[in-house]
Amino acid sequence: MNKEILDQWIARLYDQDRRATAKLISWVEDDIERAYIMRSIFKQTGQQMVVGITGPPGAGKSSLVEALTKLYRAKDERVGIVAVDPSSPYSGGAILGDRIRMQAHGTDRDVFIRSMGTRGHLGGVTRSTSDILRILEGGGYGRLVLETVGVGQSELEIMQMADTVVVVLNPGTGDGIQAIKAGIMEVADVFVINKADLAGAERMKGDIEMMLNLSCDGSAWRAPVVLTSVINETGLETLFEKIEAHRSYLLESGQRNEHCKQRLRQEVWRQWEDKLQTIFEDVWEAAQGKWVALENNDPYEIAEMLWEERFKEEKWDE
Amino acid sequence: MNKEILDQWIARLYDQDRRATAKLISWVEDDIERAYIMRSIFKQTGQQMVVGITGPPGAGKSSLVEALTKLYRAKDERVGIVAVDPSSPYSGGAILGDRIRMQAHGTDRDVFIRSMGTRGHLGGVTRSTSDILRILEGGGYGRLVLETVGVGQSELEIMQMADTVVVVLNPGTGDGIQAIKAGIMEVADVFVINKADLAGAERMKGDIEMMLNLSCDGSAWRAPVVLTSVINETGLETLFEKIEAHRSYLLESGQRNEHCKQRLRQEVWRQWEDKLQTIFEDVWEAAQGKWVALENNDPYEIAEMLWEERFKEEKWDE
C-alpha cells in the first residue's frame, strides 16, 4: 500500500476518526502493513492502562463491561473495548448475542467495541489484541477494557496484557474451584461476585478471602472482593472505585513501570520471533527439495544443519 | 552431568527399565541435559501413534482412559499415559483424586502414568508433553494416551500432538455448545458421549451428527459418535474399535505421514525458537545497561537495532 495514504489514515486515527480506527484495526488483523502501522502508533501510545475482565461463560462479564462503560461515559471518558471470544465456524450466534447486549452504546461514537475469535494460534490473537489496544489508544479511547471468556491458560495469557485484572465469578456454580484450578486466583487484582442476588454470594466471598489469606505473594495490593448485581444495579460504583484504586496503586508503587518494561521486552521478543519465523519458513521450504527426504527424522540434527547453513557466522553450539 | 552415565540411563530406558523412564522424564521436565537426552531418543522413536482424550472437567475422561488401558492390557500391550491438568498452588486435591482413580493399574509395571500441570507458559508444557511421549515410547510403551482437561484453545494446542483425538462430552450439560465454541468439533476424530445412561444422550448424538453433516472438510474420515457408560461398562469395546479404525485410516490414507512431517517441522522450529530465545535473553540483558534506559519505547526500533547488532550479517529488512 502507498505509504502516503497509510500515513493519512494514521493521522486521521489521531484525530479520533472512527472509520480510520476500524480500518487500521482490520489491516493489522489481516497483517496488511502491520509493522509500518504499529511502528508509527507505538511511538504515540502506551500511556493508557488496560482493565481486563475475565471469568467463565455466562458469569455476566459483558453486562459488567456495559455497566462500567456507562460509568466511564458519565465522566465523559471515551471507552475502547476488545472482547476475545473462543469461536468456531459453527458458532457466531452466542458471540453476536453478547455484542448485541452492548447495544446501549452501539450508537455512541465515543465507545468502540471490537470482538475477536481465538481460532488459529493463540500467540497470534495475543499479538493482535495488544496491537488493537494500542490502535484504540491512538484513536483517543482513554479507557481500555479487555474482556475474555473462560478461565483457562489461554485467558491467563491474554490477561497479561491488562494492568488491572478483574475476575468475575457467580455464586453457587463451582466457579471458584474452577478459577483456582486454572490458576486464575493469582492474577486477579479485583474479584467480582456477580449475580450477588443469588444464594451463596456472601459465603463465596468468605471462601475467596480465606484463600487470599493463604497466599503470600508479598504484594502490597490485596485483591478486594466486590459483590455486584447488574439487574439490581448494586455494587457497580464500588467495582469502579476498586479498579481506580488499583490504578492508583500501580502508579504510586512503581508497578506500572515494571509492567511497561515487561511488555516492551515481550514486544521486542515478538519482533525477533516473527523475523525468525519468516526466515524459517523460507529455509524449510527450500530444504524440502534437498535433503529432508533423506529419511532423516532427527529434528535436533536438522535444526542445527539448517541454522548453520542459514546463519553462516552463527555456530549452533556457541 | 557425565555423558557416560546419561548414556547408561538411556540404554536402561530402551531395556524398559521403569526407573530410567521416570528419571529421564524428570530430567527433561527440569531441563537437565534435555537436548542431549532427546537427541538420542528421537533417533529411536516416532513410530507409535498417540491417542488424545479431551473434554470438559468431570466428563469422565480418566475413567475412560482407565477402561481403555484395561482393554490394551488384556491384549498384553504396554500403556504410557500423560495427563495434562490445569493446576495452581492452591489445588492438587482434585488432580490427585483423578490419579487415584487409576489405581487399578497403579501396581501394573506395564502402565506408566505421568501427570503434568499447565502452569507457566503453555508452550513449555506442549514441548515437555511431546518429549515425554517420546521417552515413554523409548521405554517400550507401545500405546500412548494423552489426556487433557478442558475444552479451550490450550487443549486444542496440546491435542495437535495426538494422531487420534477423542472428545468426551456428557449429555444434558451444554458440553456440546462449549465444545463448538472452543472449536473442538473440527479436531475430533471420535466423539464419545459418556455417562450415556443419563437422559439426552441420543439427542446429543443426533445434534453432533447434524453438525458434522454441516461441516465439509473434505476428509475421507467421518468422526463416529460413540455412546459409553463406564459404570454400566457399555460402549467401551466400540470406542476401542473406532480408535483402531482411525489408526488404520491414518496409515492407509497417508495421513500418518502428513502428521509426521508436520511434527518434524514443528520440532525443528522449536529448536530454532529455543536457540533464538537464548540469544535474545543474553542480548536483552546486555542492552539494559546500555541504552534501553534512553526513553526509547519503540519495540520495532529496538528489535531492529538489537538484531542487526547481534547478527552482523543479517539486515532486518531483507
XYZ file of C-alpha atoms in Angstrom:
636
model
C 0.000 0.000 0.000
C 1.065 3.558 -0.689
C 2.767 4.870 2.457
C 1.393 8.366 1.989
C -2.177 7.097 2.039
C -1.336 4.951 5.050
C 0.103 7.973 6.832
C -3.085 9.866 6.108
C -5.170 7.145 7.711
C -2.877 7.132 10.726
C -3.205 10.905 11.017
C -6.976 10.518 10.895
C -6.729 7.949 13.703
C -5.069 10.544 15.923
C -7.914 12.906 15.003
C -10.229 10.327 16.587
C -11.743 9.385 13.246
C -13.811 6.290 13.893
C -13.524 4.954 10.367
C -9.727 5.226 10.460
C -9.719 3.322 13.764
C -11.777 0.493 12.274
C -9.736 0.392 9.068
C -6.370 0.261 10.822
C -7.576 -2.472 13.165
C -8.729 -4.581 10.210
C -5.454 -4.093 8.379
C -3.379 -5.042 11.380
C -5.553 -8.104 11.996
C -5.158 -9.127 8.364
C -1.415 -8.467 8.542
C -1.552 -5.708 5.936
C 1.289 -3.230 6.559
C 1.131 -4.233 10.198
C 4.731 -3.390 11.043
C 4.534 0.027 9.407
C 1.270 0.915 11.133
C 2.303 -0.342 14.546
C 5.726 1.294 14.417
C 4.032 4.596 13.911
C 1.410 4.074 16.610
C 3.798 2.663 19.201
C 5.674 5.945 19.262
C 2.492 7.818 20.187
C 0.906 5.466 22.681
C 1.499 3.299 25.742
C 0.237 5.683 28.387
C -3.205 4.212 28.981
C -3.840 1.332 31.295
C -5.924 -1.676 30.378
C -8.667 -3.146 32.556
C -9.022 -6.885 31.892
C -12.257 -8.676 32.675
C -12.306 -12.469 32.674
C -14.399 -15.304 34.044
C -16.383 -18.352 32.953
C -19.011 -18.145 30.196
C -22.283 -16.724 31.426
C -20.793 -15.028 34.506
C -22.087 -11.692 33.254
C -18.843 -10.173 32.004
C -20.454 -8.379 29.103
C -23.121 -6.850 31.340
C -20.424 -5.664 33.721
C -18.417 -4.193 30.860
C -21.549 -2.394 29.757
C -22.170 -1.090 33.271
C -18.559 0.080 33.590
C -18.792 1.741 30.196
C -21.842 3.650 31.419
C -19.900 4.903 34.435
C -16.950 5.961 32.267
C -19.288 7.712 29.841
C -20.942 9.575 32.707
C -17.483 11.044 33.394
C -17.169 11.841 29.683
C -14.395 9.349 29.070
C -14.125 7.546 25.743
C -14.056 3.740 26.024
C -12.350 1.187 23.767
C -13.340 -2.441 24.293
C -11.719 -5.587 22.909
C -13.646 -8.816 23.506
C -11.765 -12.058 22.904
C -14.109 -14.985 22.448
C -13.361 -18.582 21.665
C -15.041 -19.244 18.364
C -15.636 -21.757 15.629
C -17.075 -21.671 12.144
C -20.228 -23.226 13.580
C -20.767 -20.597 16.209
C -21.204 -16.872 15.920
C -24.636 -16.764 17.424
C -23.663 -16.622 21.043
C -20.877 -14.166 20.426
C -23.063 -11.912 18.377
C -25.572 -12.144 21.211
C -23.003 -10.810 23.662
C -22.282 -7.916 21.398
C -25.927 -7.132 20.941
C -26.178 -6.700 24.692
C -23.809 -3.778 24.322
C -26.266 -2.066 22.045
C -26.952 0.577 24.668
C -23.635 2.009 23.493
C -23.930 0.863 19.899
C -24.691 4.302 18.595
C -22.333 6.107 20.977
C -19.423 7.313 18.862
C -17.236 7.513 21.965
C -17.412 3.773 22.576
C -15.576 1.395 20.247
C -16.105 -2.366 20.515
C -14.064 -4.990 18.719
C -14.740 -8.719 19.031
C -12.060 -11.248 18.220
C -12.109 -15.014 17.928
C -9.292 -17.160 19.243
C -9.153 -19.503 16.311
C -5.737 -20.325 14.989
C -2.622 -19.945 17.052
C -3.186 -18.263 20.382
C 0.016 -16.286 20.044
C -1.478 -14.569 17.022
C -4.518 -13.472 18.977
C -2.423 -12.216 21.844
C -0.398 -10.099 19.492
C -3.398 -8.760 17.590
C -5.112 -7.885 20.853
C -2.123 -5.952 22.053
C -1.917 -4.086 18.744
C -5.648 -3.318 18.705
C -5.484 -1.887 22.222
C -2.689 0.406 21.007
C -4.705 1.488 17.983
C -7.694 2.257 20.206
C -5.444 4.323 22.443
C -4.153 6.112 19.345
C -7.758 6.772 18.372
C -8.285 8.630 21.616
C -10.048 5.974 23.640
C -8.723 6.801 27.077
C -10.271 3.853 28.865
C -9.335 0.441 27.531
C -11.229 -2.682 28.503
C -10.206 -6.201 27.521
C -12.782 -8.940 28.013
C -12.110 -12.672 27.655
C -14.391 -15.629 28.100
C -13.216 -18.602 30.118
C -10.881 -19.453 32.946
C -8.096 -21.398 31.299
C -4.468 -20.975 30.468
C -5.265 -19.082 27.270
C -7.246 -16.491 29.159
C -4.408 -16.109 31.632
C -2.037 -15.332 28.792
C -4.405 -12.761 27.341
C -4.808 -11.199 30.776
C -1.081 -10.500 30.927
C -1.914 -7.536 28.710
C -4.112 -5.975 31.362
C -2.826 -3.703 34.109
C -5.812 -4.445 36.311
C -7.360 -7.913 36.109
C -10.964 -8.293 37.236
C -12.139 -11.886 37.709
C -15.914 -12.326 37.557
C -17.484 -15.339 39.261
C -21.014 -16.389 40.186
C -22.199 -17.831 43.499
C -23.196 -21.476 43.729
C -21.668 -22.583 40.441
C -18.359 -24.110 41.418
C -16.748 -21.175 39.579
C -14.437 -20.594 42.483
C -12.996 -24.076 42.265
C -12.581 -23.810 38.506
C -10.812 -20.483 38.894
C -8.472 -21.972 41.447
C -7.709 -24.948 39.222
C -6.947 -22.661 36.327
C -4.549 -20.646 38.461
C -6.577 -17.500 37.967
C -6.654 -16.561 41.651
C -3.077 -15.392 41.454
C -3.614 -12.953 38.607
C -6.776 -11.323 39.967
C -6.434 -7.745 41.168
C -10.151 -7.421 41.859
C -12.714 -10.189 42.376
C -16.327 -9.675 41.418
C -19.063 -11.984 42.616
C -21.700 -11.076 40.090
C -25.364 -12.063 40.376
C -24.872 -11.463 44.078
C -28.643 -11.621 44.450
C -28.294 -15.415 44.136
C -27.820 -17.559 47.238
C -24.286 -18.250 48.406
C -22.702 -14.933 47.411
C -21.535 -13.992 50.912
C -20.198 -17.473 51.516
C -18.268 -17.385 48.264
C -16.809 -14.022 49.263
C -15.648 -15.594 52.517
C -14.114 -18.548 50.667
C -12.176 -16.316 48.292
C -10.955 -14.072 51.106
C -9.810 -17.105 53.029
C -7.834 -18.311 50.046
C -6.298 -14.896 49.576
C -5.161 -15.105 53.181
C -3.485 -18.426 52.467
C -1.451 -16.991 49.627
C 1.509 -14.853 50.485
C 2.776 -13.212 47.328
C 4.362 -10.323 49.177
C 2.451 -7.736 47.178
C 1.183 -4.625 48.932
C -2.083 -4.875 46.996
C -4.726 -7.146 48.402
C -7.420 -8.080 45.882
C -10.810 -6.855 47.127
C -13.918 -8.979 46.629
C -16.859 -6.942 45.322
C -20.466 -8.165 45.259
C -22.375 -6.888 42.235
C -25.764 -7.325 40.676
C -26.259 -5.802 37.271
C -30.013 -6.398 37.467
C -30.375 -4.629 40.829
C -27.627 -2.157 39.894
C -25.763 -2.749 43.139
C -22.022 -2.795 43.693
C -21.171 -1.255 40.334
C -19.886 2.032 41.770
C -17.814 0.055 44.278
C -16.307 -2.008 41.454
C -15.476 1.183 39.590
C -13.769 2.603 42.679
C -11.747 -0.561 43.315
C -10.489 -0.512 39.736
C -9.498 3.137 40.157
C -7.817 2.321 43.448
C -5.760 -0.395 41.782
C -4.789 2.021 39.046
C -3.507 4.484 41.644
C -1.676 1.688 43.424
C 0.102 0.706 40.183
C 1.225 4.259 39.531
C 2.327 5.030 43.079
C 4.076 1.740 43.770
C 6.103 1.793 40.570
C 4.433 -1.449 39.485
C 3.179 0.312 36.383
C 6.752 0.940 35.237
C 7.519 -2.689 35.831
C 4.538 -3.697 33.642
C 5.721 -1.388 30.869
C 9.233 -2.791 30.958
C 7.978 -6.356 30.844
C 5.747 -5.564 27.903
C 8.480 -3.786 25.986
C 10.674 -6.852 26.394
C 7.847 -9.052 25.193
C 7.147 -6.835 22.179
C 10.795 -6.814 21.165
C 10.949 -10.593 21.550
C 7.844 -10.936 19.354
C 9.512 -8.935 16.601
C 12.527 -11.215 16.776
C 10.341 -14.281 16.787
C 8.399 -13.014 13.747
C 11.607 -12.290 11.946
C 12.977 -15.752 12.647
C 9.716 -17.384 11.651
C 9.834 -15.720 8.257
C 13.400 -16.889 7.795
C 12.485 -20.392 8.993
C 9.610 -20.692 6.535
C 11.887 -19.859 3.621
C 14.608 -22.184 4.820
C 12.204 -25.066 5.460
C 10.569 -24.636 2.076
C 13.929 -24.642 0.335
C 15.093 -27.681 2.319
C 12.175 -29.838 1.206
C 13.611 -30.384 -2.229
C 17.081 -31.031 -0.933
C 17.565 -33.482 1.861
C 14.607 -33.631 4.229
C 13.551 -36.549 2.031
C 16.738 -38.362 3.045
C 14.911 -40.232 5.806
C 16.498 -38.013 8.391
C 13.954 -37.562 11.160
C 16.134 -36.123 13.879
C 14.800 -32.602 14.476
C 17.873 -31.657 16.510
C 20.246 -32.502 13.704
C 18.061 -30.864 11.082
C 17.664 -27.727 13.199
C 21.410 -27.409 13.599
C 22.183 -28.071 9.932
C 19.614 -25.596 8.677
C 20.675 -22.994 11.204
C 24.371 -23.148 10.366
C 23.610 -23.178 6.669
C 21.488 -20.055 7.001
C 23.405 -18.110 9.627
C 26.882 -18.727 8.364
C 28.519 -16.780 11.186
C 26.483 -18.444 13.913
C 27.644 -21.737 15.327
C 24.746 -23.692 16.874
C 26.720 -24.793 19.901
C 28.032 -21.424 20.932
C 26.146 -34.454 34.008
C 28.571 -37.109 32.885
C 27.556 -38.219 29.390
C 28.562 -41.817 30.032
C 26.190 -42.093 32.951
C 23.486 -40.401 30.902
C 24.033 -42.903 28.087
C 23.688 -45.712 30.609
C 20.330 -44.391 31.760
C 19.188 -44.058 28.153
C 20.270 -47.644 27.473
C 18.281 -48.739 30.510
C 15.256 -46.862 29.104
C 15.426 -48.982 25.952
C 15.571 -52.035 28.219
C 12.187 -50.926 29.544
C 13.604 -50.026 32.938
C 10.842 -48.161 34.746
C 13.174 -46.179 36.951
C 15.144 -44.958 33.946
C 11.889 -43.881 32.286
C 10.881 -41.861 35.345
C 14.330 -40.349 35.781
C 14.675 -39.249 32.167
C 11.194 -37.713 32.203
C 12.057 -35.717 35.310
C 15.334 -34.509 33.850
C 13.720 -33.409 30.614
C 10.943 -31.629 32.518
C 13.532 -29.864 34.651
C 15.571 -29.028 31.549
C 18.576 -31.060 32.690
C 20.509 -32.276 29.642
C 17.269 -32.152 27.721
C 18.792 -31.655 24.277
C 21.267 -34.492 24.761
C 18.616 -36.904 26.010
C 16.045 -36.029 23.379
C 18.525 -36.129 20.507
C 19.330 -39.663 21.451
C 15.713 -40.738 21.911
C 14.412 -39.048 18.765
C 16.595 -41.257 16.644
C 14.991 -44.380 18.129
C 11.344 -43.355 18.288
C 8.487 -41.759 16.377
C 6.723 -44.922 15.253
C 3.921 -45.048 17.808
C 0.706 -43.135 17.466
C -0.826 -41.080 20.224
C -4.472 -41.260 21.274
C -5.590 -37.897 22.700
C -8.553 -37.706 25.050
C -10.029 -34.318 25.855
C -13.252 -32.851 27.184
C -14.606 -30.661 29.978
C -13.785 -31.354 33.639
C -15.881 -34.140 35.076
C -16.796 -35.673 31.709
C -15.225 -38.946 32.797
C -12.008 -38.798 30.786
C -9.918 -40.505 33.431
C -12.416 -43.345 33.789
C -12.393 -43.813 30.034
C -8.603 -43.799 29.968
C -8.665 -46.415 32.679
C -11.170 -48.526 30.715
C -9.094 -48.216 27.537
C -5.988 -49.154 29.476
C -7.742 -52.287 30.675
C -8.565 -53.241 27.082
C -4.976 -52.637 25.958
C -3.650 -54.647 28.876
C -5.967 -57.525 28.012
C -4.125 -57.627 24.668
C -0.826 -57.523 26.533
C 0.105 -54.054 25.273
C 2.085 -51.689 27.466
C 0.433 -48.302 28.018
C 2.046 -44.899 28.605
C -0.292 -42.123 29.774
C 0.392 -38.398 30.004
C -2.316 -36.371 31.761
C -2.133 -32.604 31.367
C -4.118 -30.819 34.070
C -4.566 -27.142 34.711
C -3.171 -26.527 38.157
C -2.414 -23.947 40.768
C -0.501 -23.876 44.034
C -3.840 -23.942 45.834
C -5.126 -27.050 44.119
C -3.718 -30.526 43.940
C -6.584 -32.299 45.580
C -8.737 -32.802 42.539
C -5.817 -33.769 40.359
C -4.525 -36.252 42.863
C -8.066 -37.591 43.007
C -8.035 -38.259 39.286
C -4.809 -40.136 39.580
C -6.067 -42.196 42.460
C -8.870 -43.401 40.207
C -6.198 -45.014 38.058
C -5.080 -47.093 40.999
C -6.395 -50.261 39.340
C -3.234 -50.004 37.249
C -1.094 -48.396 39.924
C 0.853 -51.567 40.592
C 0.953 -52.696 36.954
C 4.523 -52.239 35.793
C 3.375 -52.148 32.188
C 1.356 -48.971 32.698
C 3.157 -45.683 33.182
C 1.209 -42.554 34.182
C 2.638 -39.052 34.243
C 0.592 -36.035 35.337
C 1.608 -32.548 34.315
C 0.359 -29.119 35.320
C -0.038 -26.342 32.803
C 1.291 -23.569 34.993
C 3.742 -21.265 33.359
C 3.952 -20.787 29.632
C 1.791 -23.187 27.674
C 4.469 -23.616 25.032
C 6.691 -25.168 27.668
C 4.057 -27.732 28.561
C 3.416 -28.600 24.936
C 7.073 -29.238 24.401
C 7.518 -31.265 27.569
C 4.487 -33.356 26.713
C 5.840 -34.137 23.293
C 9.206 -35.105 24.780
C 7.617 -37.253 27.491
C 5.565 -39.157 24.923
C 8.815 -39.894 23.076
C 10.511 -41.069 26.249
C 7.575 -43.367 27.019
C 7.808 -44.777 23.509
C 11.538 -45.279 24.051
C 10.707 -47.106 27.281
C 8.658 -49.604 25.316
C 5.166 -48.289 25.965
C 3.541 -49.186 22.671
C 0.251 -47.466 23.359
C 0.413 -43.780 24.140
C -2.510 -41.899 25.630
C -2.595 -38.133 26.146
C -5.362 -36.784 28.371
C -6.182 -33.087 28.839
C -8.825 -31.403 30.917
C -10.923 -28.667 29.378
C -12.192 -27.535 26.021
C -10.244 -24.385 25.315
C -7.581 -23.182 22.972
C -4.811 -24.598 25.171
C -6.280 -28.066 24.992
C -6.563 -27.761 21.217
C -2.875 -26.972 21.013
C -1.993 -29.944 23.166
C -4.246 -32.165 21.048
C -2.167 -31.358 17.959
C 0.255 -33.905 19.363
C -2.313 -36.700 19.108
C -2.871 -38.760 15.967
C -6.385 -39.676 17.050
C -8.370 -37.134 19.054
C -11.231 -38.415 21.186
C -13.576 -35.735 22.516
C -15.581 -36.770 25.574
C -18.846 -34.994 26.327
C -21.775 -35.591 28.662
C -25.473 -35.380 27.835
C -27.570 -32.531 29.191
C -24.710 -30.306 30.271
C -24.320 -27.837 27.421
C -20.964 -29.515 26.752
C -21.764 -29.693 23.068
C -22.178 -25.945 22.823
C -18.994 -25.318 24.762
C -17.099 -27.693 22.508
C -18.410 -25.913 19.448
C -17.461 -22.524 20.866
C -13.980 -23.741 21.606
C -13.603 -25.019 18.054
C -13.067 -28.542 19.259
C -15.562 -30.109 16.847
C -13.109 -29.741 13.995
C -10.278 -31.606 15.680
C -12.328 -34.571 16.910
C -11.696 -37.879 15.181
C -14.012 -39.754 17.543
C -16.792 -38.357 19.738
C -17.728 -40.045 22.981
C -20.934 -39.271 24.802
C -20.011 -40.630 28.177
C -22.500 -41.233 31.004
C -24.849 -42.287 28.218
C -27.154 -43.676 30.892
C -28.205 -40.078 31.599
C -31.129 -38.518 29.747
C -30.473 -36.751 26.479
C -27.618 -38.936 25.216
C -29.328 -39.997 21.986
C -30.455 -36.460 21.286
C -26.929 -35.146 21.795
C -25.656 -37.812 19.405
C -28.142 -36.558 16.828
C -27.066 -32.944 17.381
C -23.396 -33.760 16.919
C -24.055 -35.832 13.802
C -26.084 -33.000 12.354
C -23.261 -30.589 12.930
C -20.790 -32.976 11.365
C -23.047 -33.020 8.314
C -22.882 -29.239 8.165
C -19.117 -29.208 8.063
C -17.424 -30.148 4.834
C -13.734 -30.529 5.489
C -13.218 -32.867 2.553
C -11.693 -35.562 4.718
C -12.494 -39.184 3.967
C -12.799 -39.880 7.708
C -16.106 -39.134 9.327
C -15.923 -38.873 13.116
C -18.158 -41.524 14.692
C -20.184 -40.722 17.802
C -19.929 -43.463 20.441
C -22.195 -43.747 23.474
C -20.378 -45.079 26.535
C -21.099 -45.709 30.168
C -18.162 -46.614 32.334
C -20.475 -47.602 35.193
C -22.552 -49.975 33.044
C -19.470 -50.941 31.048
C -21.205 -50.304 27.734
C -19.722 -48.908 24.537
C -16.119 -49.314 25.646
C -15.275 -52.045 23.133
C -16.899 -49.948 20.405
C -14.775 -46.958 21.391
C -11.680 -49.142 21.286
C -12.623 -50.352 17.789
C -13.275 -46.837 16.492
C -9.874 -45.707 17.723
C -8.273 -48.686 15.969
C -10.256 -47.922 12.826
C -8.969 -44.352 12.821
C -5.442 -45.623 13.289
C -5.827 -47.853 10.220
C -7.314 -44.961 8.293
C -4.315 -42.751 9.124
C -1.853 -45.389 7.970
C -3.687 -46.357 4.777
C -4.601 -42.851 3.665
C -1.090 -41.476 4.077
C -2.391 -39.017 6.682
C 0.006 -40.501 9.187
C 2.966 -39.447 7.047
C 1.491 -35.992 6.816
C 1.243 -35.836 10.641
C 4.863 -36.914 10.972
C 6.042 -34.280 8.519
C 4.093 -31.555 10.272
C 5.510 -32.577 13.617
C 9.065 -32.717 12.345
C 8.681 -29.192 11.023
C 7.301 -28.086 14.377
C 10.116 -29.760 16.299
C 12.755 -28.145 14.126
C 11.076 -24.764 14.519
C 11.033 -25.253 18.308
C 14.775 -25.839 18.293
C 15.281 -22.653 16.328
C 12.958 -20.736 18.617
C 14.795 -22.041 21.690
C 18.084 -21.066 20.178
C 16.882 -17.557 19.391
C 15.355 -17.169 22.831
C 18.669 -17.945 24.466
C 20.374 -15.405 22.243
C 17.636 -12.855 22.926
C 17.929 -13.222 26.673
C 21.649 -12.501 26.542
C 21.189 -9.573 24.177
C 18.360 -8.055 26.213
C 20.291 -8.428 29.434
C 23.335 -6.739 27.920
C 21.216 -3.957 26.433
C 19.741 -2.960 29.787
C 22.878 -1.244 30.905
C 23.417 0.483 27.586
C 20.530 2.290 26.024
C 17.164 0.815 26.866
C 17.132 3.442 29.578
C 17.270 6.136 26.886
C 13.500 6.537 26.991
C 13.195 4.650 23.732
C 9.961 2.705 23.904
C 9.558 1.704 20.285
C 9.808 -2.086 20.250
C 10.174 -2.132 16.465
C 13.202 0.108 16.515
C 14.740 -1.687 19.472
C 14.144 -5.094 17.861
C 15.868 -3.990 14.679
C 18.811 -2.354 16.423
C 19.444 -5.332 18.678
C 19.052 -7.767 15.787
C 21.499 -6.008 13.493
C 23.937 -5.533 16.329
C 23.863 -9.242 17.121
C 23.544 -10.773 13.659
C 26.023 -8.577 11.864
C 25.429 -10.255 8.501
C 21.649 -10.121 8.773
C 19.877 -6.976 7.684
C 16.463 -6.660 9.360
C 14.721 -5.515 6.198
C 15.883 -8.249 3.899
